[in-house]
mmCIF file of C-alpha atoms in Angstrom:
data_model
loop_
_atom_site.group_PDB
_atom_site.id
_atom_site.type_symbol
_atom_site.label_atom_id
_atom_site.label_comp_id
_atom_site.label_asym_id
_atom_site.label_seq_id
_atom_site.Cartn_x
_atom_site.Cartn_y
_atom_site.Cartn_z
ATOM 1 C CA UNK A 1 -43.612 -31.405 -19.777
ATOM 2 C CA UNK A 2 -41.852 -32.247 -22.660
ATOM 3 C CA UNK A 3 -42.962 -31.295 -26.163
ATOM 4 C CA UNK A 4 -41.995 -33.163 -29.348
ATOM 5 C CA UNK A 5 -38.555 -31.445 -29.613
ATOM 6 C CA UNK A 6 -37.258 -31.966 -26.448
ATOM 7 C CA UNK A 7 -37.113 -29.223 -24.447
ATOM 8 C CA UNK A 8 -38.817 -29.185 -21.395
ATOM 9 C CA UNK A 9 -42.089 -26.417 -21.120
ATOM 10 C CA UNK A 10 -41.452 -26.079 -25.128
ATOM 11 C CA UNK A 11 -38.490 -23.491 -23.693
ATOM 12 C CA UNK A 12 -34.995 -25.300 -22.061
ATOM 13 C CA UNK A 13 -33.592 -28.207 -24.177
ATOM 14 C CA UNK A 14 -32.712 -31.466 -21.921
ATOM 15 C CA UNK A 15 -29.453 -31.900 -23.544
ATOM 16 C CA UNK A 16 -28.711 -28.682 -22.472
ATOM 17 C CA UNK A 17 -29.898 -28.215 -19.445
ATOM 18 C CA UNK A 18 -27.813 -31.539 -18.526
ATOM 19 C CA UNK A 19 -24.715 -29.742 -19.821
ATOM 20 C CA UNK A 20 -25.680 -26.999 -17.925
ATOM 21 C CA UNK A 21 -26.087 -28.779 -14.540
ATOM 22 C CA UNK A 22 -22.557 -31.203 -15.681
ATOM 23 C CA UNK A 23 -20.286 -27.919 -16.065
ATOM 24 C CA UNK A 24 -21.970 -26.621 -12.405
ATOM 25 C CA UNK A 25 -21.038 -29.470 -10.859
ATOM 26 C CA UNK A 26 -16.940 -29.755 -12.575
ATOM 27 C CA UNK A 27 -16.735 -25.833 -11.527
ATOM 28 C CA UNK A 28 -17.814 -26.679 -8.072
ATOM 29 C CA UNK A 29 -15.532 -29.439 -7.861
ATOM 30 C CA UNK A 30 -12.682 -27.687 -9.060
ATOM 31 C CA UNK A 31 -13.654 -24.312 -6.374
ATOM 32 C CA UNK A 32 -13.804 -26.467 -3.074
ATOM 33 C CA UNK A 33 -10.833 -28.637 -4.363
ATOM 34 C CA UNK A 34 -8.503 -26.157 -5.409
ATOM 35 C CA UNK A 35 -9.259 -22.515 -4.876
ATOM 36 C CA UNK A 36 -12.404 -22.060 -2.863
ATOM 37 C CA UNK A 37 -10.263 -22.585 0.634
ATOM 38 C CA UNK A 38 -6.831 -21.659 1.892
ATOM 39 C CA UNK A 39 -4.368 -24.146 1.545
ATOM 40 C CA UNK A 40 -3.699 -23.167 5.333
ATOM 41 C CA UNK A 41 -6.768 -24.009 6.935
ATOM 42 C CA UNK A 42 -6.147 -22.318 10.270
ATOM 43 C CA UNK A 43 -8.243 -23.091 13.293
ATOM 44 C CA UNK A 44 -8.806 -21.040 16.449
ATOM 45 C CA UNK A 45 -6.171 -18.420 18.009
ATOM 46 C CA UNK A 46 -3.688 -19.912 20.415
ATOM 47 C CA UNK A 47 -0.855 -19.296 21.805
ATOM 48 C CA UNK A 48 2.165 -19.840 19.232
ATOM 49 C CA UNK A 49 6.374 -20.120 19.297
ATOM 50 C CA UNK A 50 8.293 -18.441 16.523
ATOM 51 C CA UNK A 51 11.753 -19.526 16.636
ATOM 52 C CA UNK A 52 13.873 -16.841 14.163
ATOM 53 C CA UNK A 53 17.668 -17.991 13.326
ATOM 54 C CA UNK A 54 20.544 -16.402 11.721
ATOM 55 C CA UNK A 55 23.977 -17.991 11.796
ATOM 56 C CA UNK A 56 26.627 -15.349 11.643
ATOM 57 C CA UNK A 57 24.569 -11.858 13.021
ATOM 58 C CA UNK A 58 26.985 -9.207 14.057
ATOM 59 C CA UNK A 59 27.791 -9.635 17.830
ATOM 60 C CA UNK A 60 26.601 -6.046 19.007
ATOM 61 C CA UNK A 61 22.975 -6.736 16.637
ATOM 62 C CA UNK A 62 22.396 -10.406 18.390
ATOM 63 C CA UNK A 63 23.141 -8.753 22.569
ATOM 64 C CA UNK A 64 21.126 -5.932 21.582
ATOM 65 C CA UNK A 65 17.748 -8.290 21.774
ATOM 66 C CA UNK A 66 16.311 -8.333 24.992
ATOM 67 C CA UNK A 67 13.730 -10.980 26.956
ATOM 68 C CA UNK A 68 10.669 -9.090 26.622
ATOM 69 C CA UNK A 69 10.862 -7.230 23.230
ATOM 70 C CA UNK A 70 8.218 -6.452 20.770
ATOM 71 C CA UNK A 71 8.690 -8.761 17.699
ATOM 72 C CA UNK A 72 7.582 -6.849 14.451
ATOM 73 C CA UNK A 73 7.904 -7.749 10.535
ATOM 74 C CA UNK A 74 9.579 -4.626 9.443
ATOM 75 C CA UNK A 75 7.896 -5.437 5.821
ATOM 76 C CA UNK A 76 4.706 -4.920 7.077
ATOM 77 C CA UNK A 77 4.466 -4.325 10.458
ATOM 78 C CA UNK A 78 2.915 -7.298 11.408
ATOM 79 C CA UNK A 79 3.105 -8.095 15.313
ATOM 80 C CA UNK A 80 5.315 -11.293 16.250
ATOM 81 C CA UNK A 81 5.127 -11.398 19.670
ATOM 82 C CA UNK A 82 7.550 -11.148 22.186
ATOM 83 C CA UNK A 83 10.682 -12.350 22.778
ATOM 84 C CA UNK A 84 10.641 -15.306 24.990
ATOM 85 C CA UNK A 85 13.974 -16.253 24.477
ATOM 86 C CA UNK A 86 17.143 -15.610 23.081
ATOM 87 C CA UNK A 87 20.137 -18.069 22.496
ATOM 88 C CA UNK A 88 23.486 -16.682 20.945
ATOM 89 C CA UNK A 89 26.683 -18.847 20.097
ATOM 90 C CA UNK A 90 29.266 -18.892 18.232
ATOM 91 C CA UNK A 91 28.570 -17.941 14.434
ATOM 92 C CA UNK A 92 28.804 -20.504 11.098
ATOM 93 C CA UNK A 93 30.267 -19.074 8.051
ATOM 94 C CA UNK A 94 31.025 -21.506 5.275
ATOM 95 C CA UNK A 95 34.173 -21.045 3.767
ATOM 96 C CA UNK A 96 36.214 -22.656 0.995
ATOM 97 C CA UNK A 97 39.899 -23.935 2.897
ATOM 98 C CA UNK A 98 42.806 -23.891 1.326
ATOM 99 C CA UNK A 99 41.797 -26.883 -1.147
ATOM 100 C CA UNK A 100 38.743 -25.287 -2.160
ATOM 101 C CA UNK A 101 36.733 -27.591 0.046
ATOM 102 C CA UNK A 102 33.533 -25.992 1.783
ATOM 103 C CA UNK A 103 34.180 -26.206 5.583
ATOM 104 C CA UNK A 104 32.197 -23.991 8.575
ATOM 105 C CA UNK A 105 33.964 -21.647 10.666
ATOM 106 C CA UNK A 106 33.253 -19.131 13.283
ATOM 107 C CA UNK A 107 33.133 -15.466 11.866
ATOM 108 C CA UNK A 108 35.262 -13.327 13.861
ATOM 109 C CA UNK A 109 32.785 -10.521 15.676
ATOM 110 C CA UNK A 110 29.358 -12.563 14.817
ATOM 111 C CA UNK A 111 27.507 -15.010 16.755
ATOM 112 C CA UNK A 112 24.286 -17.612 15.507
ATOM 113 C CA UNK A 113 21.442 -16.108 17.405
ATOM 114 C CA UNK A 114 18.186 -18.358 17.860
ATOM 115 C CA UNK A 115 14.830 -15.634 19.024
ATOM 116 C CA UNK A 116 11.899 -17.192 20.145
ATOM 117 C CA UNK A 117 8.630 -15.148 20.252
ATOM 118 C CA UNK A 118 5.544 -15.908 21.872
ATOM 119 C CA UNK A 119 2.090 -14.539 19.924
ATOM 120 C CA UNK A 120 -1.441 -15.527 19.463
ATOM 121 C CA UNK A 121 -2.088 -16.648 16.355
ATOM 122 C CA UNK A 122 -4.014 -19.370 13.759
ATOM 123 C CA UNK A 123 -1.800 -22.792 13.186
ATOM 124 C CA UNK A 124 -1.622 -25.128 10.695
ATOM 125 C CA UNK A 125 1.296 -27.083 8.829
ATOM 126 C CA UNK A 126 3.906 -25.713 10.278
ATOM 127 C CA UNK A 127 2.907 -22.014 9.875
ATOM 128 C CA UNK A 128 1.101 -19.696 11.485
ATOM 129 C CA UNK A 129 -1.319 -16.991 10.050
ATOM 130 C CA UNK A 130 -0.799 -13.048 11.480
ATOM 131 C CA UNK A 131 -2.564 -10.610 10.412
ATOM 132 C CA UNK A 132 -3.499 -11.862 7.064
ATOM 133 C CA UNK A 133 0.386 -13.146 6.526
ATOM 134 C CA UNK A 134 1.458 -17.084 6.659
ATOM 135 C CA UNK A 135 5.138 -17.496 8.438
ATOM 136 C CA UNK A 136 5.828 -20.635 7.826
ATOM 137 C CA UNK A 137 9.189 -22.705 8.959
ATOM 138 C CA UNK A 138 12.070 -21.357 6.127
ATOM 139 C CA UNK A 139 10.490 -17.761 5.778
ATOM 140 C CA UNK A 140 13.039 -15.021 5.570
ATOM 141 C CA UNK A 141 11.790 -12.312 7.510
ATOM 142 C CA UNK A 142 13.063 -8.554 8.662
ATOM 143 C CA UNK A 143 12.155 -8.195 11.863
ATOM 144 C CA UNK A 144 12.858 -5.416 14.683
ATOM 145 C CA UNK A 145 13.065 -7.198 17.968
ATOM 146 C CA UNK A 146 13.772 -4.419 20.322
ATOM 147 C CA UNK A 147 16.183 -1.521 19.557
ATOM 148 C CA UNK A 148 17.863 -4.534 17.042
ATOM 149 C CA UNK A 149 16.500 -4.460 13.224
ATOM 150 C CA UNK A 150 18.058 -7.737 11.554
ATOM 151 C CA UNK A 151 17.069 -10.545 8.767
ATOM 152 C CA UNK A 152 16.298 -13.796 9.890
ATOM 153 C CA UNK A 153 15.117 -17.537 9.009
ATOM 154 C CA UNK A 154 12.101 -18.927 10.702
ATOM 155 C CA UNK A 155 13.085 -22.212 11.979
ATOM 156 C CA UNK A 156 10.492 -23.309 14.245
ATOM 157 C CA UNK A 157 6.742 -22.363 14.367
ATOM 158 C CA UNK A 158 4.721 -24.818 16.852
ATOM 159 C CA UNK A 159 1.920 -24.210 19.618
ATOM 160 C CA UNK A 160 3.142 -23.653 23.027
#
């Protein structure tokens, strides 16, 4: 098999062909270690609860949502579900006071608004994966809920 030089069939050098088979294995390593998989490895569908906050939303944006609405990522028109639930109280504006101090305060003609939306959807981590998009917990999202287009934080993502 091996002639006098080395090489196996008097063709493919050992030395190589161990360097070949040395590199395979480092690029393998590498691909199912780092970028062969999602870093969200999402299972099966199931059902899922978004829960979308904003802490000073004008009053007549945060009534205007409605148990029941469609949910969608004005971005790119992803489906979010529907609205499961909607919880509105008084606003939180931070605000310097008179000695320059930070200090939270209502806003006069906003409310906080918490949205919850119910959708099927892939879990993992703390996000879930729609239609090819990861919303995890701190996204900032556009969404129309409704007749009401706003910008909110996702706060909450868990199975229901």
């Amino acid at each position: 098999m091996l002639d006098k030089k080395g090489r196996l069939f008097g063709k493919v050098s050992v030395v190589d062909l161990f360097a070949v088979v040395v590199i395979a294995a480092i690029i393998a390593v590498v691909y199912f270690n780092v970028g062969g998989r999602s870093h969200i490895n999402p299972g099966t569908e199931q059902p899922v609860l978004i829960t979308f906050f904003n802490p000073a939303l004008h009053d007549f944006t945060a009534n205007a949502v409605e148990i029941g609405a469609v949910v969608i990522d004005d971005v790119n028109e992803t489906f979010l579900g529907r609205v499961v639930d909607v919880e509105i109280g008084e606003s939180v504006s931070f605000m310097p006071d008179i000695h320059g101090i930070e200090t939270a305060s209502p806003m006069e003609g906003h409310s906080s608004v918490y949205i919850t939306s119910r959708v099927n959807g892939r879990i993992s981590d703390g996000a879930v994966v729609l239609g090819g998009n990861v919303y995890g917990i701190g996204s900032e999202v556009i969404i129309w809920a409704g007749r009401a287009k706003t910008m909110l934080h996702i706060s909450d993502v868990r199975a229901e």
